[in-house]
Coordinates of C-alpha atoms in Angstrom, one line a residue:
M1 CA 16.6 11.2 -33.3
G2 CA 13.8 13.4 -34.5
V3 CA 11.5 15.5 -32.5
L4 CA 8.6 13.1 -33.1
A5 CA 10.6 10.1 -32.0
G6 CA 11.8 11.9 -28.9
S7 CA 8.2 12.8 -27.9
V8 CA 7.0 9.3 -28.5
L9 CA 9.9 7.9 -26.3
L10 CA 9.0 10.5 -23.6
A11 CA 5.3 9.6 -23.8
S12 CA 6.1 5.9 -23.5
A13 CA 8.3 6.5 -20.5
G14 CA 5.6 8.5 -18.8
S15 CA 3.1 5.8 -19.5
F16 CA 5.4 3.2 -18.0
V17 CA 5.9 5.3 -14.9
G18 CA 2.2 5.8 -14.6
R19 CA 1.4 2.1 -14.9
L20 CA 4.2 1.4 -12.3
I21 CA 2.7 3.9 -9.8
V22 CA -0.8 2.4 -10.3
T23 CA 0.5 -1.2 -9.8
F24 CA 2.5 -0.1 -6.7
C25 CA -0.7 1.4 -5.2
Y26 CA -2.7 -1.7 -5.7
V27 CA 0.0 -4.0 -4.4
Y28 CA 0.4 -1.8 -1.4
I29 CA -3.4 -2.0 -0.8
L30 CA -3.1 -5.8 -0.9
L31 CA -0.3 -5.7 1.6
I32 CA -2.4 -3.5 3.9
L33 CA -5.2 -6.0 3.6
L34 CA -2.9 -8.9 4.5
Y35 CA -1.5 -7.0 7.4
V36 CA -5.0 -6.2 8.8
V37 CA -6.1 -9.9 8.4
S38 CA -2.9 -11.2 10.0
T39 CA -3.3 -8.9 13.0
M40 CA -7.0 -9.9 13.5
L41 CA -6.6 -13.7 13.2
P42 CA -4.8 -15.7 15.9
L43 CA -2.3 -17.6 13.8
P44 CA -0.3 -20.6 15.1
Y45 CA 3.3 -20.0 15.8
S46 CA 5.6 -20.7 12.9
I47 CA 8.9 -19.1 12.1
W48 CA 7.7 -18.4 8.5
L49 CA 4.4 -16.9 9.7
S50 CA 6.3 -14.8 12.2
R51 CA 8.6 -13.5 9.5
I52 CA 5.7 -12.7 7.1
Q53 CA 3.9 -10.8 9.9
R54 CA 7.1 -8.9 10.7
F55 CA 7.6 -8.0 7.0
L56 CA 4.0 -6.8 6.8
Y57 CA 4.4 -4.8 9.9
D58 CA 7.6 -3.2 8.7
V59 CA 6.1 -2.3 5.3
C60 CA 2.6 -1.2 6.3
E61 CA 3.0 0.4 9.8
P62 CA 4.9 3.6 8.8
Y63 CA 2.3 4.5 6.2
L64 CA -0.6 3.6 8.5
R65 CA 0.9 5.6 11.4
L66 CA 0.5 8.7 9.3
F67 CA -3.2 8.3 9.3
R68 CA -3.4 7.2 12.9
R69 CA -2.0 10.6 13.9
I70 CA -4.7 12.4 12.0
L71 CA -7.8 10.2 12.6
P72 CA -9.6 10.3 15.9
A73 CA -10.1 7.0 17.8
V74 CA -13.5 5.4 17.2
G75 CA -13.6 3.0 20.1
P76 CA -11.8 -0.2 19.3
L77 CA -12.1 0.4 15.5
D78 CA -9.0 1.4 13.6
L79 CA -10.0 3.2 10.5
S80 CA -6.5 4.0 9.3
P81 CA -6.2 1.0 7.0
F82 CA -9.5 2.0 5.3
V83 CA -8.5 5.6 4.9
A84 CA -5.0 4.8 3.8
S85 CA -6.3 2.3 1.1
L86 CA -8.8 4.9 0.0
V87 CA -6.0 7.5 -0.5
L88 CA -4.1 4.9 -2.5
V89 CA -7.2 4.2 -4.7
V90 CA -7.6 7.9 -5.4
V91 CA -3.9 8.3 -6.3
A92 CA -4.1 5.3 -8.6
S93 CA -7.2 6.7 -10.2
L94 CA -5.7 10.1 -10.7
V95 CA -2.5 8.7 -12.2
S96 CA -4.4 6.3 -14.5
N97 CA -6.6 9.1 -15.8
Y98 CA -3.6 11.3 -16.4
V99 CA -1.6 8.6 -18.3

């Protein structure tokens, strides 16, 4: 394998990883949005809805908890999902500009 072929392969792998990170960020933003909506709406009891809500809680809550420690409370408003999503958008933007 020549030097040129190796650098093309490395660039291709870097591009793939960059696209993977950007996709992960946007999917995680979607999961945060679903989590916020599911906590705000009174949903009827269903075993499947309960499992989905538990999955969303397990996936989103550790990341949101990082921002809840830093952000001050603004009455009944929880700004952590907004700030957490904004951080993910910035990361996705930086990665997409780099790749």
